[in-house]
Amino acid sequence: MEQMEQIEQTEERTYVLPASILIATVMISATWFYVEQQKNTKPNESNAPIAQTVGDMPGEIPNLSPEIITKLYDLGVIDKTKVQAELSTLNLLWAFGLANKNPILEQGPMTGSSEAGLSAEALAKAGGFASTGGWTLSVGDPMSHYSKHALVVLTSAQQELVERVSKNIYRPCCNNSTYFPDCNHGMAMLGLLELMASQGADELSMYRAALKANTLWFPNQYATIDRYLVARGSSLANANPQEILGRTYSSGSGFAQIAAAAPAEPASNRPPSGGCSV
């Protein structure tokens, strides 16, 4: 509060240099987006069942710091002229995952290349996915930011952890793991794992946060998985997050089999699930 009061006092002085005013404005904007980001990690309270489920699940989804959010704007990963309202945690992590320099984006399934760096051919291939071409909030071509900015730098051990965990986290919209982040949810999840690794999180914490994130991003699907588990004496809150995030439960084909075996729920109670766009 004291810091914000100092900023306000500074803005009231007409003799302050324009650069100082600009810096203060950026700081206020970053703080505002940080607060809104925290709000958007919470489930919609009008959807009581899934809100209760997420609340009962262990683990926490970390937020991007105001400093990282400011960099996303300063670097043009997010164009402030295109943002009319606060960005959700999903979209902020999507931007972060897309822009943060990482070998998974350069030498993984997105490019089909095993070589370091990004050739024109590799960039062209990577640019054809929903997670890249679908990011319409950047300054210029989104691929000009693809694996371009060292927002967080991982140690070799942290990178190995991200790669190992990402290969076992699926999403119900497709059959790809986070190691192949071809849609917004996959790219956002990659960003989440990179962020947590940079903060020193262990593997269990990453799986717990990832399961919470997937439950928020795919509430209908994970409400179904929860009903399936409850009918068998378990629940999302006490299940092994690594198992639930794996292909059997969380891939598109795996979820289809779970849904076919889960107790039905009235359509009026089903929460909406997000699509793969901004």
PDB file of C-alpha atoms in Angstrom:
ATOM      1  CA  MET A   1       0.000   0.000   0.000  1.00  0.00           C
ATOM      2  CA  GLU A   2       2.820   2.400   0.893  1.00  0.00           C
ATOM      3  CA  GLN A   3       4.486   1.682  -2.470  1.00  0.00           C
ATOM      4  CA  MET A   4       1.248   2.384  -4.381  1.00  0.00           C
ATOM      5  CA  GLU A   5       0.770   5.671  -2.456  1.00  0.00           C
ATOM      6  CA  GLN A   6       4.288   6.710  -3.421  1.00  0.00           C
ATOM      7  CA  ILE A   7       3.549   5.981  -7.080  1.00  0.00           C
ATOM      8  CA  GLU A   8       0.321   8.008  -6.929  1.00  0.00           C
ATOM      9  CA  GLN A   9       2.169  10.921  -5.320  1.00  0.00           C
ATOM     10  CA  THR A  10       4.825  10.778  -8.023  1.00  0.00           C
ATOM     11  CA  GLU A  11       2.196  10.861 -10.782  1.00  0.00           C
ATOM     12  CA  GLU A  12       0.612  13.996  -9.298  1.00  0.00           C
ATOM     13  CA  ARG A  13       3.845  16.000  -9.700  1.00  0.00           C
ATOM     14  CA  THR A  14       3.899  17.767 -13.027  1.00  0.00           C
ATOM     15  CA  TYR A  15       7.661  18.147 -13.059  1.00  0.00           C
ATOM     16  CA  VAL A  16       8.451  14.398 -13.097  1.00  0.00           C
ATOM     17  CA  LEU A  17      10.226  13.176 -16.212  1.00  0.00           C
ATOM     18  CA  PRO A  18       7.967  11.372 -18.762  1.00  0.00           C
ATOM     19  CA  ALA A  19      10.104   8.229 -18.400  1.00  0.00           C
ATOM     20  CA  SER A  20       9.281   8.052 -14.698  1.00  0.00           C
ATOM     21  CA  ILE A  21       5.587   8.360 -15.442  1.00  0.00           C
ATOM     22  CA  LEU A  22       5.849   5.553 -17.978  1.00  0.00           C
ATOM     23  CA  ILE A  23       7.629   3.285 -15.495  1.00  0.00           C
ATOM     24  CA  ALA A  24       4.998   3.950 -12.846  1.00  0.00           C
ATOM     25  CA  THR A  25       2.222   3.173 -15.328  1.00  0.00           C
ATOM     26  CA  VAL A  26       3.828  -0.137 -16.280  1.00  0.00           C
ATOM     27  CA  MET A  27       4.210  -1.098 -12.614  1.00  0.00           C
ATOM     28  CA  ILE A  28       0.555  -0.330 -11.899  1.00  0.00           C
ATOM     29  CA  SER A  29      -0.579  -2.277 -14.973  1.00  0.00           C
ATOM     30  CA  ALA A  30       1.521  -5.303 -14.047  1.00  0.00           C
ATOM     31  CA  THR A  31       0.202  -5.277 -10.490  1.00  0.00           C
ATOM     32  CA  TRP A  32      -3.379  -5.041 -11.726  1.00  0.00           C
ATOM     33  CA  PHE A  33      -2.917  -7.963 -14.096  1.00  0.00           C
ATOM     34  CA  TYR A  34      -1.255  -9.944 -11.298  1.00  0.00           C
ATOM     35  CA  VAL A  35      -4.282  -9.403  -9.044  1.00  0.00           C
ATOM     36  CA  GLU A  36      -6.670 -10.327 -11.839  1.00  0.00           C
ATOM     37  CA  GLN A  37      -4.558 -13.396 -12.595  1.00  0.00           C
ATOM     38  CA  GLN A  38      -4.976 -14.558  -9.014  1.00  0.00           C
ATOM     39  CA  LYS A  39      -8.730 -14.153  -9.346  1.00  0.00           C
ATOM     40  CA  ASN A  40      -8.743 -16.228 -12.504  1.00  0.00           C
ATOM     41  CA  THR A  41      -7.046 -19.214 -10.876  1.00  0.00           C
ATOM     42  CA  LYS A  42     -10.217 -19.740  -8.875  1.00  0.00           C
ATOM     43  CA  PRO A  43     -13.147 -21.766 -10.225  1.00  0.00           C
ATOM     44  CA  ASN A  44     -16.439 -20.108 -11.019  1.00  0.00           C
ATOM     45  CA  GLU A  45     -18.300 -20.111  -7.727  1.00  0.00           C
ATOM     46  CA  SER A  46     -21.617 -20.485  -9.574  1.00  0.00           C
ATOM     47  CA  ASN A  47     -20.423 -23.958 -10.528  1.00  0.00           C
ATOM     48  CA  ALA A  48     -20.537 -25.311  -6.996  1.00  0.00           C
ATOM     49  CA  PRO A  49     -19.655 -28.984  -7.665  1.00  0.00           C
ATOM     50  CA  ILE A  50     -16.429 -28.343  -9.565  1.00  0.00           C
ATOM     51  CA  ALA A  51     -15.543 -25.422  -7.278  1.00  0.00           C
ATOM     52  CA  GLN A  52     -15.805 -27.746  -4.308  1.00  0.00           C
ATOM     53  CA  THR A  53     -13.767 -30.398  -6.112  1.00  0.00           C
ATOM     54  CA  VAL A  54     -10.938 -27.977  -6.925  1.00  0.00           C
ATOM     55  CA  GLY A  55     -11.019 -26.588  -3.400  1.00  0.00           C
ATOM     56  CA  ASP A  56     -10.568 -30.068  -1.949  1.00  0.00           C
ATOM     57  CA  MET A  57      -7.627 -30.938  -4.204  1.00  0.00           C
ATOM     58  CA  PRO A  58      -4.101 -30.560  -2.789  1.00  0.00           C
ATOM     59  CA  GLY A  59      -1.539 -28.279  -4.391  1.00  0.00           C
ATOM     60  CA  GLU A  60      -1.455 -24.701  -5.630  1.00  0.00           C
ATOM     61  CA  ILE A  61      -1.231 -23.106  -9.067  1.00  0.00           C
ATOM     62  CA  PRO A  62       1.491 -20.435  -8.928  1.00  0.00           C
ATOM     63  CA  ASN A  63       0.960 -17.074 -10.562  1.00  0.00           C
ATOM     64  CA  LEU A  64       3.274 -15.325 -12.961  1.00  0.00           C
ATOM     65  CA  SER A  65       5.064 -12.516 -11.167  1.00  0.00           C
ATOM     66  CA  PRO A  66       4.351  -8.876 -12.045  1.00  0.00           C
ATOM     67  CA  GLU A  67       7.908  -8.702 -13.423  1.00  0.00           C
ATOM     68  CA  ILE A  68       7.288 -11.517 -15.919  1.00  0.00           C
ATOM     69  CA  ILE A  69       3.917 -10.065 -16.910  1.00  0.00           C
ATOM     70  CA  THR A  70       5.568  -6.700 -17.523  1.00  0.00           C
ATOM     71  CA  LYS A  71       8.179  -8.377 -19.740  1.00  0.00           C
ATOM     72  CA  LEU A  72       5.458 -10.112 -21.771  1.00  0.00           C
ATOM     73  CA  TYR A  73       4.040  -6.686 -22.577  1.00  0.00           C
ATOM     74  CA  ASP A  74       7.364  -4.928 -23.063  1.00  0.00           C
ATOM     75  CA  LEU A  75       8.583  -7.615 -25.469  1.00  0.00           C
ATOM     76  CA  GLY A  76       5.358  -7.551 -27.465  1.00  0.00           C
ATOM     77  CA  VAL A  77       4.304 -11.100 -26.636  1.00  0.00           C
ATOM     78  CA  ILE A  78       1.099  -9.423 -25.475  1.00  0.00           C
ATOM     79  CA  ASP A  79       0.007  -6.290 -27.315  1.00  0.00           C
ATOM     80  CA  LYS A  80      -1.688  -3.992 -24.820  1.00  0.00           C
ATOM     81  CA  THR A  81      -3.704  -2.394 -27.631  1.00  0.00           C
ATOM     82  CA  LYS A  82      -5.394  -5.753 -28.289  1.00  0.00           C
ATOM     83  CA  VAL A  83      -6.317  -6.498 -24.686  1.00  0.00           C
ATOM     84  CA  GLN A  84      -9.722  -5.102 -23.762  1.00  0.00           C
ATOM     85  CA  ALA A  85     -10.110  -6.944 -20.446  1.00  0.00           C
ATOM     86  CA  GLU A  86      -7.965  -8.807 -17.948  1.00  0.00           C
ATOM     87  CA  LEU A  87      -6.318 -11.947 -19.284  1.00  0.00           C
ATOM     88  CA  SER A  88      -7.089 -15.246 -17.622  1.00  0.00           C
ATOM     89  CA  THR A  89      -4.366 -17.361 -16.055  1.00  0.00           C
ATOM     90  CA  LEU A  90      -4.765 -19.733 -19.005  1.00  0.00           C
ATOM     91  CA  ASN A  91      -3.953 -16.990 -21.514  1.00  0.00           C
ATOM     92  CA  LEU A  92      -1.087 -15.540 -19.474  1.00  0.00           C
ATOM     93  CA  LEU A  93       0.511 -18.976 -19.142  1.00  0.00           C
ATOM     94  CA  TRP A  94      -0.119 -19.574 -22.846  1.00  0.00           C
ATOM     95  CA  ALA A  95       1.801 -16.391 -23.691  1.00  0.00           C
ATOM     96  CA  PHE A  96       4.569 -17.339 -21.288  1.00  0.00           C
ATOM     97  CA  GLY A  97       4.847 -20.918 -22.575  1.00  0.00           C
ATOM     98  CA  LEU A  98       4.941 -19.713 -26.178  1.00  0.00           C
ATOM     99  CA  ALA A  99       7.603 -17.072 -25.615  1.00  0.00           C
ATOM    100  CA  ASN A 100       9.923 -18.623 -23.046  1.00  0.00           C
ATOM    101  CA  LYS A 101      12.993 -20.143 -24.669  1.00  0.00           C
ATOM    102  CA  ASN A 102      12.992 -23.910 -24.156  1.00  0.00           C
ATOM    103  CA  PRO A 103      14.429 -26.956 -25.969  1.00  0.00           C
ATOM    104  CA  ILE A 104      10.999 -28.627 -25.972  1.00  0.00           C
ATOM    105  CA  LEU A 105       9.781 -25.988 -28.413  1.00  0.00           C
ATOM    106  CA  GLU A 106      12.896 -26.172 -30.566  1.00  0.00           C
ATOM    107  CA  GLN A 107      13.782 -29.869 -30.601  1.00  0.00           C
ATOM    108  CA  GLY A 108      10.475 -31.568 -29.831  1.00  0.00           C
ATOM    109  CA  PRO A 109       7.377 -32.605 -31.792  1.00  0.00           C
ATOM    110  CA  MET A 110       6.421 -28.991 -32.510  1.00  0.00           C
ATOM    111  CA  THR A 111       9.272 -28.643 -35.002  1.00  0.00           C
ATOM    112  CA  GLY A 112      10.108 -32.276 -35.700  1.00  0.00           C
ATOM    113  CA  SER A 113      13.752 -31.264 -35.421  1.00  0.00           C
ATOM    114  CA  SER A 114      16.462 -32.679 -33.184  1.00  0.00           C
ATOM    115  CA  GLU A 115      18.827 -29.778 -33.778  1.00  0.00           C
ATOM    116  CA  ALA A 116      19.306 -26.802 -31.494  1.00  0.00           C
ATOM    117  CA  GLY A 117      18.014 -23.489 -32.745  1.00  0.00           C
ATOM    118  CA  LEU A 118      15.128 -22.745 -35.060  1.00  0.00           C
ATOM    119  CA  SER A 119      15.567 -23.014 -38.807  1.00  0.00           C
ATOM    120  CA  ALA A 120      13.065 -21.422 -41.175  1.00  0.00           C
ATOM    121  CA  GLU A 121      11.649 -24.870 -41.878  1.00  0.00           C
ATOM    122  CA  ALA A 122      11.254 -25.653 -38.173  1.00  0.00           C
ATOM    123  CA  LEU A 123       9.545 -22.320 -37.538  1.00  0.00           C
ATOM    124  CA  ALA A 124       7.172 -22.878 -40.431  1.00  0.00           C
ATOM    125  CA  LYS A 125       6.112 -26.248 -39.063  1.00  0.00           C
ATOM    126  CA  ALA A 126       5.718 -24.985 -35.502  1.00  0.00           C
ATOM    127  CA  GLY A 127       3.664 -22.037 -36.716  1.00  0.00           C
ATOM    128  CA  GLY A 128       0.876 -24.222 -38.040  1.00  0.00           C
ATOM    129  CA  PHE A 129      -0.659 -25.179 -34.693  1.00  0.00           C
ATOM    130  CA  ALA A 130      -3.456 -23.661 -32.620  1.00  0.00           C
ATOM    131  CA  SER A 131      -1.014 -22.812 -29.838  1.00  0.00           C
ATOM    132  CA  THR A 132       1.117 -20.684 -32.155  1.00  0.00           C
ATOM    133  CA  GLY A 133      -0.960 -19.350 -35.037  1.00  0.00           C
ATOM    134  CA  GLY A 134      -3.897 -19.072 -32.666  1.00  0.00           C
ATOM    135  CA  TRP A 135      -2.103 -16.614 -30.388  1.00  0.00           C
ATOM    136  CA  THR A 136      -3.558 -13.415 -31.844  1.00  0.00           C
ATOM    137  CA  LEU A 137      -2.641 -11.028 -29.013  1.00  0.00           C
ATOM    138  CA  SER A 138       1.013 -10.442 -29.874  1.00  0.00           C
ATOM    139  CA  VAL A 139       2.682  -7.525 -31.581  1.00  0.00           C
ATOM    140  CA  GLY A 140       3.260  -8.806 -35.098  1.00  0.00           C
ATOM    141  CA  ASP A 141       3.669 -12.466 -36.005  1.00  0.00           C
ATOM    142  CA  PRO A 142       3.380 -14.705 -32.920  1.00  0.00           C
ATOM    143  CA  MET A 143       6.207 -16.843 -34.289  1.00  0.00           C
ATOM    144  CA  SER A 144       8.573 -13.897 -33.865  1.00  0.00           C
ATOM    145  CA  HIS A 145       8.229 -14.621 -30.132  1.00  0.00           C
ATOM    146  CA  TYR A 146       8.289 -18.427 -30.303  1.00  0.00           C
ATOM    147  CA  SER A 147      10.946 -19.763 -27.886  1.00  0.00           C
ATOM    148  CA  LYS A 148      12.576 -16.362 -28.239  1.00  0.00           C
ATOM    149  CA  HIS A 149      12.749 -14.802 -24.786  1.00  0.00           C
ATOM    150  CA  ALA A 150      14.650 -16.134 -21.755  1.00  0.00           C
ATOM    151  CA  LEU A 151      11.954 -15.223 -19.240  1.00  0.00           C
ATOM    152  CA  VAL A 152      13.098 -17.991 -16.890  1.00  0.00           C
ATOM    153  CA  VAL A 153      16.286 -20.024 -17.323  1.00  0.00           C
ATOM    154  CA  LEU A 154      16.240 -23.623 -16.101  1.00  0.00           C
ATOM    155  CA  THR A 155      19.129 -25.721 -14.870  1.00  0.00           C
ATOM    156  CA  SER A 156      19.759 -29.038 -16.624  1.00  0.00           C
ATOM    157  CA  ALA A 157      18.051 -30.863 -13.741  1.00  0.00           C
ATOM    158  CA  GLN A 158      15.029 -28.564 -13.905  1.00  0.00           C
ATOM    159  CA  GLN A 159      14.795 -28.993 -17.673  1.00  0.00           C
ATOM    160  CA  GLU A 160      14.951 -32.763 -17.304  1.00  0.00           C
ATOM    161  CA  LEU A 161      12.133 -32.570 -14.744  1.00  0.00           C
ATOM    162  CA  VAL A 162       9.967 -30.474 -17.061  1.00  0.00           C
ATOM    163  CA  GLU A 163      10.516 -32.873 -19.943  1.00  0.00           C
ATOM    164  CA  ARG A 164       9.759 -35.948 -17.840  1.00  0.00           C
ATOM    165  CA  VAL A 165       6.586 -34.526 -16.318  1.00  0.00           C
ATOM    166  CA  SER A 166       5.375 -32.944 -19.562  1.00  0.00           C
ATOM    167  CA  LYS A 167       5.448 -36.319 -21.305  1.00  0.00           C
ATOM    168  CA  ASN A 168       2.947 -37.701 -18.792  1.00  0.00           C
ATOM    169  CA  ILE A 169       0.429 -34.843 -18.698  1.00  0.00           C
ATOM    170  CA  TYR A 170      -2.394 -35.132 -21.225  1.00  0.00           C
ATOM    171  CA  ARG A 171      -5.452 -33.009 -21.973  1.00  0.00           C
ATOM    172  CA  PRO A 172      -8.943 -34.218 -22.940  1.00  0.00           C
ATOM    173  CA  CYS A 173      -9.099 -32.125 -26.122  1.00  0.00           C
ATOM    174  CA  CYS A 174      -6.632 -34.390 -27.939  1.00  0.00           C
ATOM    175  CA  ASN A 175      -4.237 -37.314 -27.557  1.00  0.00           C
ATOM    176  CA  ASN A 176      -1.088 -35.243 -27.195  1.00  0.00           C
ATOM    177  CA  SER A 177       0.930 -34.756 -24.040  1.00  0.00           C
ATOM    178  CA  THR A 178       2.236 -31.407 -22.841  1.00  0.00           C
ATOM    179  CA  TYR A 179       5.543 -32.330 -24.490  1.00  0.00           C
ATOM    180  CA  PHE A 180       3.662 -31.644 -27.741  1.00  0.00           C
ATOM    181  CA  PRO A 181       1.951 -28.339 -26.857  1.00  0.00           C
ATOM    182  CA  ASP A 182       0.004 -27.870 -30.074  1.00  0.00           C
ATOM    183  CA  CYS A 183      -3.025 -26.166 -28.488  1.00  0.00           C
ATOM    184  CA  ASN A 184      -3.471 -23.356 -25.993  1.00  0.00           C
ATOM    185  CA  HIS A 185      -3.993 -25.705 -23.048  1.00  0.00           C
ATOM    186  CA  GLY A 186      -0.825 -27.620 -23.850  1.00  0.00           C
ATOM    187  CA  MET A 187       1.264 -24.469 -24.255  1.00  0.00           C
ATOM    188  CA  ALA A 188      -0.144 -23.005 -21.041  1.00  0.00           C
ATOM    189  CA  MET A 189       0.631 -26.232 -19.195  1.00  0.00           C
ATOM    190  CA  LEU A 190       4.192 -26.180 -20.518  1.00  0.00           C
ATOM    191  CA  GLY A 191       4.479 -22.633 -19.222  1.00  0.00           C
ATOM    192  CA  LEU A 192       3.150 -23.721 -15.835  1.00  0.00           C
ATOM    193  CA  LEU A 193       5.702 -26.537 -15.578  1.00  0.00           C
ATOM    194  CA  GLU A 194       8.572 -24.246 -16.587  1.00  0.00           C
ATOM    195  CA  LEU A 195       7.479 -21.649 -14.047  1.00  0.00           C
ATOM    196  CA  MET A 196       7.236 -24.205 -11.247  1.00  0.00           C
ATOM    197  CA  ALA A 197      10.571 -25.793 -12.123  1.00  0.00           C
ATOM    198  CA  SER A 198      12.241 -22.375 -12.022  1.00  0.00           C
ATOM    199  CA  GLN A 199      10.812 -21.923  -8.517  1.00  0.00           C
ATOM    200  CA  GLY A 200      12.279 -25.224  -7.321  1.00  0.00           C
ATOM    201  CA  ALA A 201       9.035 -27.218  -7.222  1.00  0.00           C
ATOM    202  CA  ASP A 202       9.269 -30.987  -6.913  1.00  0.00           C
ATOM    203  CA  GLU A 203       7.575 -33.505  -9.186  1.00  0.00           C
ATOM    204  CA  LEU A 204       4.570 -34.165  -6.937  1.00  0.00           C
ATOM    205  CA  SER A 205       3.858 -30.445  -6.566  1.00  0.00           C
ATOM    206  CA  MET A 206       3.937 -30.072 -10.335  1.00  0.00           C
ATOM    207  CA  TYR A 207       1.486 -32.920 -10.868  1.00  0.00           C
ATOM    208  CA  ARG A 208      -0.852 -31.535  -8.216  1.00  0.00           C
ATOM    209  CA  ALA A 209      -0.835 -28.053  -9.731  1.00  0.00           C
ATOM    210  CA  ALA A 210      -1.261 -29.489 -13.224  1.00  0.00           C
ATOM    211  CA  LEU A 211      -4.299 -31.527 -12.194  1.00  0.00           C
ATOM    212  CA  LYS A 212      -5.879 -28.453 -10.622  1.00  0.00           C
ATOM    213  CA  ALA A 213      -5.183 -26.455 -13.779  1.00  0.00           C
ATOM    214  CA  ASN A 214      -6.648 -29.109 -16.058  1.00  0.00           C
ATOM    215  CA  THR A 215      -9.718 -29.344 -13.832  1.00  0.00           C
ATOM    216  CA  LEU A 216     -10.236 -25.581 -14.148  1.00  0.00           C
ATOM    217  CA  TRP A 217      -9.635 -25.593 -17.899  1.00  0.00           C
ATOM    218  CA  PHE A 218     -11.750 -28.686 -18.593  1.00  0.00           C
ATOM    219  CA  PRO A 219     -14.385 -28.615 -15.813  1.00  0.00           C
ATOM    220  CA  ASN A 220     -16.920 -30.790 -17.618  1.00  0.00           C
ATOM    221  CA  GLN A 221     -14.419 -33.540 -18.363  1.00  0.00           C
ATOM    222  CA  TYR A 222     -12.901 -33.606 -14.891  1.00  0.00           C
ATOM    223  CA  ALA A 223     -16.315 -33.522 -13.237  1.00  0.00           C
ATOM    224  CA  THR A 224     -16.978 -36.689 -15.236  1.00  0.00           C
ATOM    225  CA  ILE A 225     -13.675 -38.220 -14.146  1.00  0.00           C
ATOM    226  CA  ASP A 226     -14.515 -37.351 -10.548  1.00  0.00           C
ATOM    227  CA  ARG A 227     -17.890 -39.121 -10.811  1.00  0.00           C
ATOM    228  CA  TYR A 228     -16.121 -42.134 -12.284  1.00  0.00           C
ATOM    229  CA  LEU A 229     -13.676 -42.189  -9.370  1.00  0.00           C
ATOM    230  CA  VAL A 230     -16.330 -41.600  -6.700  1.00  0.00           C
ATOM    231  CA  ALA A 231     -18.334 -44.541  -8.031  1.00  0.00           C
ATOM    232  CA  ARG A 232     -15.239 -46.649  -7.376  1.00  0.00           C
ATOM    233  CA  GLY A 233     -14.545 -45.338  -3.891  1.00  0.00           C
ATOM    234  CA  SER A 234     -12.064 -42.592  -4.789  1.00  0.00           C
ATOM    235  CA  SER A 235     -12.151 -38.970  -6.023  1.00  0.00           C
ATOM    236  CA  LEU A 236     -10.034 -36.352  -7.752  1.00  0.00           C
ATOM    237  CA  ALA A 237      -9.132 -34.938  -4.353  1.00  0.00           C
ATOM    238  CA  ASN A 238      -7.409 -38.102  -3.136  1.00  0.00           C
ATOM    239  CA  ALA A 239      -6.391 -39.808  -6.388  1.00  0.00           C
ATOM    240  CA  ASN A 240      -2.796 -40.003  -7.604  1.00  0.00           C
ATOM    241  CA  PRO A 241      -2.453 -36.868  -9.785  1.00  0.00           C
ATOM    242  CA  GLN A 242       0.206 -38.461 -11.968  1.00  0.00           C
ATOM    243  CA  GLU A 243      -2.124 -41.340 -12.773  1.00  0.00           C
ATOM    244  CA  ILE A 244      -5.121 -39.100 -13.488  1.00  0.00           C
ATOM    245  CA  LEU A 245      -3.100 -36.833 -15.787  1.00  0.00           C
ATOM    246  CA  GLY A 246      -1.816 -39.790 -17.791  1.00  0.00           C
ATOM    247  CA  ARG A 247      -3.148 -41.142 -21.076  1.00  0.00           C
ATOM    248  CA  THR A 248      -5.700 -43.503 -19.473  1.00  0.00           C
ATOM    249  CA  TYR A 249      -7.752 -40.711 -17.906  1.00  0.00           C
ATOM    250  CA  SER A 250      -6.794 -37.382 -19.458  1.00  0.00           C
ATOM    251  CA  SER A 251      -6.097 -37.995 -23.148  1.00  0.00           C
ATOM    252  CA  GLY A 252      -8.974 -37.513 -25.564  1.00  0.00           C
ATOM    253  CA  SER A 253      -9.344 -41.219 -26.264  1.00  0.00           C
ATOM    254  CA  GLY A 254      -8.773 -42.212 -22.649  1.00  0.00           C
ATOM    255  CA  PHE A 255     -11.357 -39.761 -21.389  1.00  0.00           C
ATOM    256  CA  ALA A 256     -13.902 -41.066 -23.896  1.00  0.00           C
ATOM    257  CA  GLN A 257     -13.647 -44.504 -22.293  1.00  0.00           C
ATOM    258  CA  ILE A 258     -13.901 -43.038 -18.789  1.00  0.00           C
ATOM    259  CA  ALA A 259     -16.962 -40.994 -19.795  1.00  0.00           C
ATOM    260  CA  ALA A 260     -18.661 -44.065 -21.210  1.00  0.00           C
ATOM    261  CA  ALA A 261     -18.264 -45.842 -17.869  1.00  0.00           C
ATOM    262  CA  ALA A 262     -19.019 -42.882 -15.569  1.00  0.00           C
ATOM    263  CA  PRO A 263     -22.422 -42.281 -13.952  1.00  0.00           C
ATOM    264  CA  ALA A 264     -24.461 -39.819 -15.990  1.00  0.00           C
ATOM    265  CA  GLU A 265     -25.081 -36.246 -14.894  1.00  0.00           C
ATOM    266  CA  PRO A 266     -28.050 -34.047 -15.897  1.00  0.00           C
ATOM    267  CA  ALA A 267     -27.086 -31.769 -18.780  1.00  0.00           C
ATOM    268  CA  SER A 268     -28.232 -28.716 -16.815  1.00  0.00           C
ATOM    269  CA  ASN A 269     -25.481 -29.350 -14.260  1.00  0.00           C
ATOM    270  CA  ARG A 270     -22.632 -29.596 -16.736  1.00  0.00           C
ATOM    271  CA  PRO A 271     -20.127 -26.752 -16.610  1.00  0.00           C
ATOM    272  CA  PRO A 272     -18.871 -25.339 -19.901  1.00  0.00           C
ATOM    273  CA  SER A 273     -15.390 -26.333 -21.022  1.00  0.00           C
ATOM    274  CA  GLY A 274     -13.078 -23.916 -22.785  1.00  0.00           C
ATOM    275  CA  GLY A 275     -12.020 -24.105 -26.396  1.00  0.00           C
ATOM    276  CA  CYS A 276      -8.529 -23.824 -27.832  1.00  0.00           C
ATOM    277  CA  SER A 277      -8.551 -20.106 -28.672  1.00  0.00           C
ATOM    278  CA  VAL A 278      -7.972 -16.777 -26.947  1.00  0.00           C
TER     279      VAL A 278
END
